[in-house]
Short mmCIF file of C-alpha atoms and ligand atoms in Angstrom, two decimals:
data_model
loop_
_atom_site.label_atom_id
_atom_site.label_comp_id
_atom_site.label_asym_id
_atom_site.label_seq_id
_atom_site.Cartn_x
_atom_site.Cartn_y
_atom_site.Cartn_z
CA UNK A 1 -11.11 -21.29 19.79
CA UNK A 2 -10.25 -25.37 19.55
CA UNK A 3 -11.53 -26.99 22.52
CA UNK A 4 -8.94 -28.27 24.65
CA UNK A 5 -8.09 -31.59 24.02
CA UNK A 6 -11.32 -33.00 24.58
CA UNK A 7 -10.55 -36.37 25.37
CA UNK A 8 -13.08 -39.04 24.48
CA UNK A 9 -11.27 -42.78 24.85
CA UNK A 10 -12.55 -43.04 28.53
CA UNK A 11 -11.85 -46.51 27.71
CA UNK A 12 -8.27 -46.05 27.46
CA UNK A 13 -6.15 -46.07 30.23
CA UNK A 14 -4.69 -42.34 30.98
CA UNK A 15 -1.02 -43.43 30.80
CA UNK A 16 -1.86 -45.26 27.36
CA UNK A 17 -3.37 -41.97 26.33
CA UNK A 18 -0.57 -39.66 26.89
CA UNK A 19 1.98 -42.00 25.32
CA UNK A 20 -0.32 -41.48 21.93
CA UNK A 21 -0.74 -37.83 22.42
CA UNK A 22 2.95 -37.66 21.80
CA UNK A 23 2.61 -39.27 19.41
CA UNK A 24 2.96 -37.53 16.42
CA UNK A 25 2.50 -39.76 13.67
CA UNK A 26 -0.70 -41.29 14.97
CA UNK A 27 -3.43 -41.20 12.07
CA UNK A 28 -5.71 -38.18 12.10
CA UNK A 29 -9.18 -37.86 10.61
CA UNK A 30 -11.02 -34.00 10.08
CA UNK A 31 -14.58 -34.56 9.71
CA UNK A 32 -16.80 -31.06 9.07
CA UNK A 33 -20.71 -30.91 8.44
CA UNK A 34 -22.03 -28.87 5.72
CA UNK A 35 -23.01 -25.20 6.23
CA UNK A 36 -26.04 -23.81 7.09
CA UNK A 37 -28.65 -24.80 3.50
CA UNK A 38 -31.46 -23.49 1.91
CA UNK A 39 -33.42 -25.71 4.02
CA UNK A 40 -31.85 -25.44 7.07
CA UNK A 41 -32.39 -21.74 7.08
CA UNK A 42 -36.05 -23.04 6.18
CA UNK A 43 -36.59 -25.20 8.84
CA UNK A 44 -37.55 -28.40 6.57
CA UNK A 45 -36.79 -31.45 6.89
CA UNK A 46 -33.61 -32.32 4.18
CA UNK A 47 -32.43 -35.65 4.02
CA UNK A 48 -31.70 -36.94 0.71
CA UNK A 49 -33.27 -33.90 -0.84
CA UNK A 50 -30.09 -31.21 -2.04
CA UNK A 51 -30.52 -27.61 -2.04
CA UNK A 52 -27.93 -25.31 -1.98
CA UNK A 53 -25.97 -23.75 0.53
CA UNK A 54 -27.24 -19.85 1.77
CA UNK A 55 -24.75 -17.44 1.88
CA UNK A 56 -24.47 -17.55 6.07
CA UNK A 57 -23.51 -21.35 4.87
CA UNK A 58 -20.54 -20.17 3.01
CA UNK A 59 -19.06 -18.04 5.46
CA UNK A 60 -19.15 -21.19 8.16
CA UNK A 61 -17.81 -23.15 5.55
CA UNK A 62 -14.97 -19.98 5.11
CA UNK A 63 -14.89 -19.66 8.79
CA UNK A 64 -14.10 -23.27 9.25
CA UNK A 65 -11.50 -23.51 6.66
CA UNK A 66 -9.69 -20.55 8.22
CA UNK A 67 -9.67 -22.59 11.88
CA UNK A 68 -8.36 -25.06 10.07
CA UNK A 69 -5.41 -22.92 8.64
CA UNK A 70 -4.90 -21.42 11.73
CA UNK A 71 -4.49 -24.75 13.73
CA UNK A 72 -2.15 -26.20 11.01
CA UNK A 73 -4.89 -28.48 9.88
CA UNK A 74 -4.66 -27.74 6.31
CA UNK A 75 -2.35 -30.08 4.14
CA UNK A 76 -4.53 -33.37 3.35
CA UNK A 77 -3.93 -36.08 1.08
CA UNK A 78 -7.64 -37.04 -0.16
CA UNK A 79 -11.31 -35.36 0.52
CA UNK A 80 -14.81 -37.03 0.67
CA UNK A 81 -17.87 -35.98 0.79
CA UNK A 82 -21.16 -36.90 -0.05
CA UNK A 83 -23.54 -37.18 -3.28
CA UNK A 84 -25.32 -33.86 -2.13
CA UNK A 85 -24.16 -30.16 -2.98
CA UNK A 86 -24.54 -28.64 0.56
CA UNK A 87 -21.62 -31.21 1.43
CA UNK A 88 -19.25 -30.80 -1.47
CA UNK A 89 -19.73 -27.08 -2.04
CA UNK A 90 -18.42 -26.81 1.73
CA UNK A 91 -15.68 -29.29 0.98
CA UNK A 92 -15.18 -26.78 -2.35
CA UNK A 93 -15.03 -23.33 -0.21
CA UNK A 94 -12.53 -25.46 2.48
CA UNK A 95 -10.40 -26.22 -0.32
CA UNK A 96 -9.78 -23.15 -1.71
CA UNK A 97 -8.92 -20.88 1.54
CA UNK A 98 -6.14 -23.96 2.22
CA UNK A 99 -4.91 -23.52 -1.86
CA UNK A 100 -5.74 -27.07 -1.63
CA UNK A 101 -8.43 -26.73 -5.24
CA UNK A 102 -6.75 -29.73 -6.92
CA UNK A 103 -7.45 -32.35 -3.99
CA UNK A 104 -8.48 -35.50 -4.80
CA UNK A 105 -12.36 -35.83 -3.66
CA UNK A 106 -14.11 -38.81 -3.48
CA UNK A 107 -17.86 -37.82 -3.94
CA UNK A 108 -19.84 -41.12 -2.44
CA UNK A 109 -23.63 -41.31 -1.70
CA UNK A 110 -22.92 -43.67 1.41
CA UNK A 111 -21.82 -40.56 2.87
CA UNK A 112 -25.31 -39.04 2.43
CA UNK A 113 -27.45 -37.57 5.19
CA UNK A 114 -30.40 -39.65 6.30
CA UNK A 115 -32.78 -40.29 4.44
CA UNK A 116 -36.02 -38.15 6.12
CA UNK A 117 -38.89 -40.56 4.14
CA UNK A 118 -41.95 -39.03 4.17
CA UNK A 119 -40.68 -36.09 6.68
CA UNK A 120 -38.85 -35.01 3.53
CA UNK A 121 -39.40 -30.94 2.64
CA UNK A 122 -42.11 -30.50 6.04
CA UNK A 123 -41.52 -27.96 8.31
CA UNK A 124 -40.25 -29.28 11.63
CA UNK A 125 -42.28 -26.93 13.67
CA UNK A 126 -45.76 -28.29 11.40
CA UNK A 127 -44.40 -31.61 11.86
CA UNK A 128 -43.81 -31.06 15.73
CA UNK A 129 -47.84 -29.70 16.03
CA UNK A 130 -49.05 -32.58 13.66
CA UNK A 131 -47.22 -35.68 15.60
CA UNK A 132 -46.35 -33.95 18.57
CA UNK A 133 -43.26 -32.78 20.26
CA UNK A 134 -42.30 -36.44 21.57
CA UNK A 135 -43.04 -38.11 18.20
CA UNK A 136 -40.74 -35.66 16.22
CA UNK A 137 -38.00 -35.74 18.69
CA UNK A 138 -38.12 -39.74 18.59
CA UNK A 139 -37.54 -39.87 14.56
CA UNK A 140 -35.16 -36.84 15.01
CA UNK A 141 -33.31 -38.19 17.70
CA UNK A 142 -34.08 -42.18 18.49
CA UNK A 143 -31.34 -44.65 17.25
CA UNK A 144 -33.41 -47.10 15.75
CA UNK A 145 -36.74 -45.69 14.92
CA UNK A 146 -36.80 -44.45 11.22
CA UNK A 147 -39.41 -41.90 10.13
CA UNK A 148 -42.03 -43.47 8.17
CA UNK A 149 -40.14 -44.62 4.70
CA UNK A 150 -36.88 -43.08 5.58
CA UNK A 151 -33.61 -44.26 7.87
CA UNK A 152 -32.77 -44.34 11.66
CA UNK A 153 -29.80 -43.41 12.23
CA UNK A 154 -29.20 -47.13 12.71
CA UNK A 155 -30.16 -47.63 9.16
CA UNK A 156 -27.77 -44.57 8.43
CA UNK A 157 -24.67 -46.60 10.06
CA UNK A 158 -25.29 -49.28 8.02
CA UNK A 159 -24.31 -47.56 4.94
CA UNK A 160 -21.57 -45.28 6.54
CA UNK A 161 -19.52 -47.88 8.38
CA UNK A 162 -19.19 -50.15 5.80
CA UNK A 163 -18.48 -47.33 3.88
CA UNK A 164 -15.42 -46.17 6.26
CA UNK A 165 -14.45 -49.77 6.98
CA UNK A 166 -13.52 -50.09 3.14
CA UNK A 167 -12.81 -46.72 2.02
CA UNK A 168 -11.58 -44.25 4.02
CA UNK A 169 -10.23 -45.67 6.77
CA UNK A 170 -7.80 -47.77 5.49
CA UNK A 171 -6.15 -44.74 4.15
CA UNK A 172 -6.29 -42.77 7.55
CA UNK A 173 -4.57 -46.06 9.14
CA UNK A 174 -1.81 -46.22 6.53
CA UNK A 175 -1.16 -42.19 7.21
CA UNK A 176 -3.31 -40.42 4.66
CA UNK A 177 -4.28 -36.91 5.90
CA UNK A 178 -7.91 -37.41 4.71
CA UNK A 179 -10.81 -34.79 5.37
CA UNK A 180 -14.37 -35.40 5.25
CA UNK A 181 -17.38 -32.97 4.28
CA UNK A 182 -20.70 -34.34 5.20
CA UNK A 183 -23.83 -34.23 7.02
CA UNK A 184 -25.03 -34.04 10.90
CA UNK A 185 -26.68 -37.85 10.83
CA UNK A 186 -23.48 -39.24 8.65
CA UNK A 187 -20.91 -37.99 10.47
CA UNK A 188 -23.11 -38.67 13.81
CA UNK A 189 -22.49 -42.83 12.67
CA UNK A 190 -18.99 -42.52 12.00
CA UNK A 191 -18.40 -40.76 15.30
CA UNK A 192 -20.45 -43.25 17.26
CA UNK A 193 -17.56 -45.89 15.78
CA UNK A 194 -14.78 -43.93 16.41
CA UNK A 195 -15.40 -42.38 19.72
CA UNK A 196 -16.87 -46.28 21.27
CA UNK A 197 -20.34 -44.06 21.59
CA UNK A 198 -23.82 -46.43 22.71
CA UNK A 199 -26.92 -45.50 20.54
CA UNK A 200 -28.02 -43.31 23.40
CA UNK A 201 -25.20 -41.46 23.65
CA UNK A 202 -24.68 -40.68 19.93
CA UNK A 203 -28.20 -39.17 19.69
CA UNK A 204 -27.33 -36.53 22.48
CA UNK A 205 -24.14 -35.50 20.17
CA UNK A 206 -24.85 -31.92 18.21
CA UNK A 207 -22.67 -31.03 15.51
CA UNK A 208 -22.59 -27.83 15.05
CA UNK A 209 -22.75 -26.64 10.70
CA UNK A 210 -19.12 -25.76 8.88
CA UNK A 211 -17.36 -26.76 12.01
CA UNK A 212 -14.35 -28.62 11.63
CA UNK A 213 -13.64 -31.61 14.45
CA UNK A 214 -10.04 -33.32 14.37
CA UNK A 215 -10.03 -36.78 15.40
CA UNK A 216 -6.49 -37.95 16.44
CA UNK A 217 -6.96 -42.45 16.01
CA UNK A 218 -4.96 -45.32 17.59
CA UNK A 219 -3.78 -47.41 15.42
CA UNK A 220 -6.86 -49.40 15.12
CA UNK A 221 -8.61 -46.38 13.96
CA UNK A 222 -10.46 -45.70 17.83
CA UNK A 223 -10.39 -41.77 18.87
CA UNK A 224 -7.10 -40.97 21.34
CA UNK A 225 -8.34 -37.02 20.92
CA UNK A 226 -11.00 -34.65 19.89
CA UNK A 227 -10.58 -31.05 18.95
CA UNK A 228 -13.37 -29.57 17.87
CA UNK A 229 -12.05 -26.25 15.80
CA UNK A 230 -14.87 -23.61 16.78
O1 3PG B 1 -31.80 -33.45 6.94
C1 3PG B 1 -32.04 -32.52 7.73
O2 3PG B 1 -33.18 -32.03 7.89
C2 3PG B 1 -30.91 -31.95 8.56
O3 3PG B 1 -29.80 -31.80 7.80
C3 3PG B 1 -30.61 -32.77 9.76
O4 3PG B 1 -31.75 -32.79 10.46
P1 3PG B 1 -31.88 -33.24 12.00
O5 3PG B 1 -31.19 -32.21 12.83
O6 3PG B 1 -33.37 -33.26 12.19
O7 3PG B 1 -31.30 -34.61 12.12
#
């Protein structure tokens, strides 16, 4: 079931709000994070590494795409996803329950998950009784402390932003129907843009795998609504 208009402008005023809401035309962004992997199902730290998706990662993906149908979510003008299979073989599954196969997709390692370093293919639970509980959660879940030789997520939305800034969100601005496929710690920097979220705050944020989240923007590309389609 979409959760209810899950309104995250705080910022905004509520009268500005509901003006927007009814506001049909205003740009609208559908972000989803791969399905379950190989190496989520594993336990390992992933990153930039790219194994394949299991089959419980195909049905999200599946199950997502139907949400989407079902919500009237499923015409788009142009996909993008990532450099990494997990990503586009969602985006590929999405496609083809909304007879959308022939969609443009923009394939872009900016869009990439983190990059782990040298956490890359551990377990998390070894890691967790190697560092420590604490340690672990800080690279898993700290803003700007990178695992050794790999990215904070503050490193991560330094690639992504620029990324959007150029790329994709021109297009969403101008009207495009655009849909994204990527990963929990690249889609975690775009939505710390878009929703006006601190460091702390964005670290909290879980994204769930192969579940689809429709942004509705102002016209300056900030989030009026949030449905997330589970
Ligand atoms: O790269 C990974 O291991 C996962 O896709 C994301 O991991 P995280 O939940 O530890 O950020």
């Amino acid at each position: 079931m979409a959760t209810e208009s899950n309104l995250v402008g705080m910022r905004a005023s509520h009268r500005a709000l509901d003006a927007d809401l009814t506001d049909c035309s205003a740009p609208q962004l559908v972000v989803v994070r791969h399905g379950e992997s190989e190496w989520n199902k594993l336990n390992l730290f992933t990153g930039w590494k790219d194994p394949a998706l299991t089959d419980k990662g195909k049905e999200e993906a599946l199950k997502g795409a139907k949400e989407l149908k079902k919500y009237g979510y499923d015409h788009y003008d142009i996909a993008f996803t990532s450099a990494l299979q997990r990503a586009q073989t969602t985006l590929k599954i999405i496609l083809k329950e909304i007879d959308a196969e022939s969609l443009e997709t923009i394939k872009d390692q900016a869009l990439n998950e983190r990059d782990y370093g040298d956490l890359t293919g551990l377990n998390k639970d070894d890691a967790r009784k190697k560092w420590g509980e604490e340690q672990v959660h800080v690279w898993r879940r700290s803003f700007d402390v990178p695992p050794p030789n790999g990215e904070s997520l503050e490193l991560t939305a330094k690639r992504v932003l620029p990324y959007w800034e150029k790329e994709i969100k021109p297009r969403v601005l101008k009207g495009e129907r655009v849909l994204i496929a990527a990963h929990g710690n690249s889609l975690r920097s775009l939505a710390m843009e878009l929703e006006g979220l601190t460091g702390e705050e964005v670290v909290k944020m879980e994204l769930a795998t192969g579940v689809p989240i429709v942004y509705k923007l102002d016209k300056t590309g900030k989030v009026l609504e949030k449905k997330i389609l589970e």
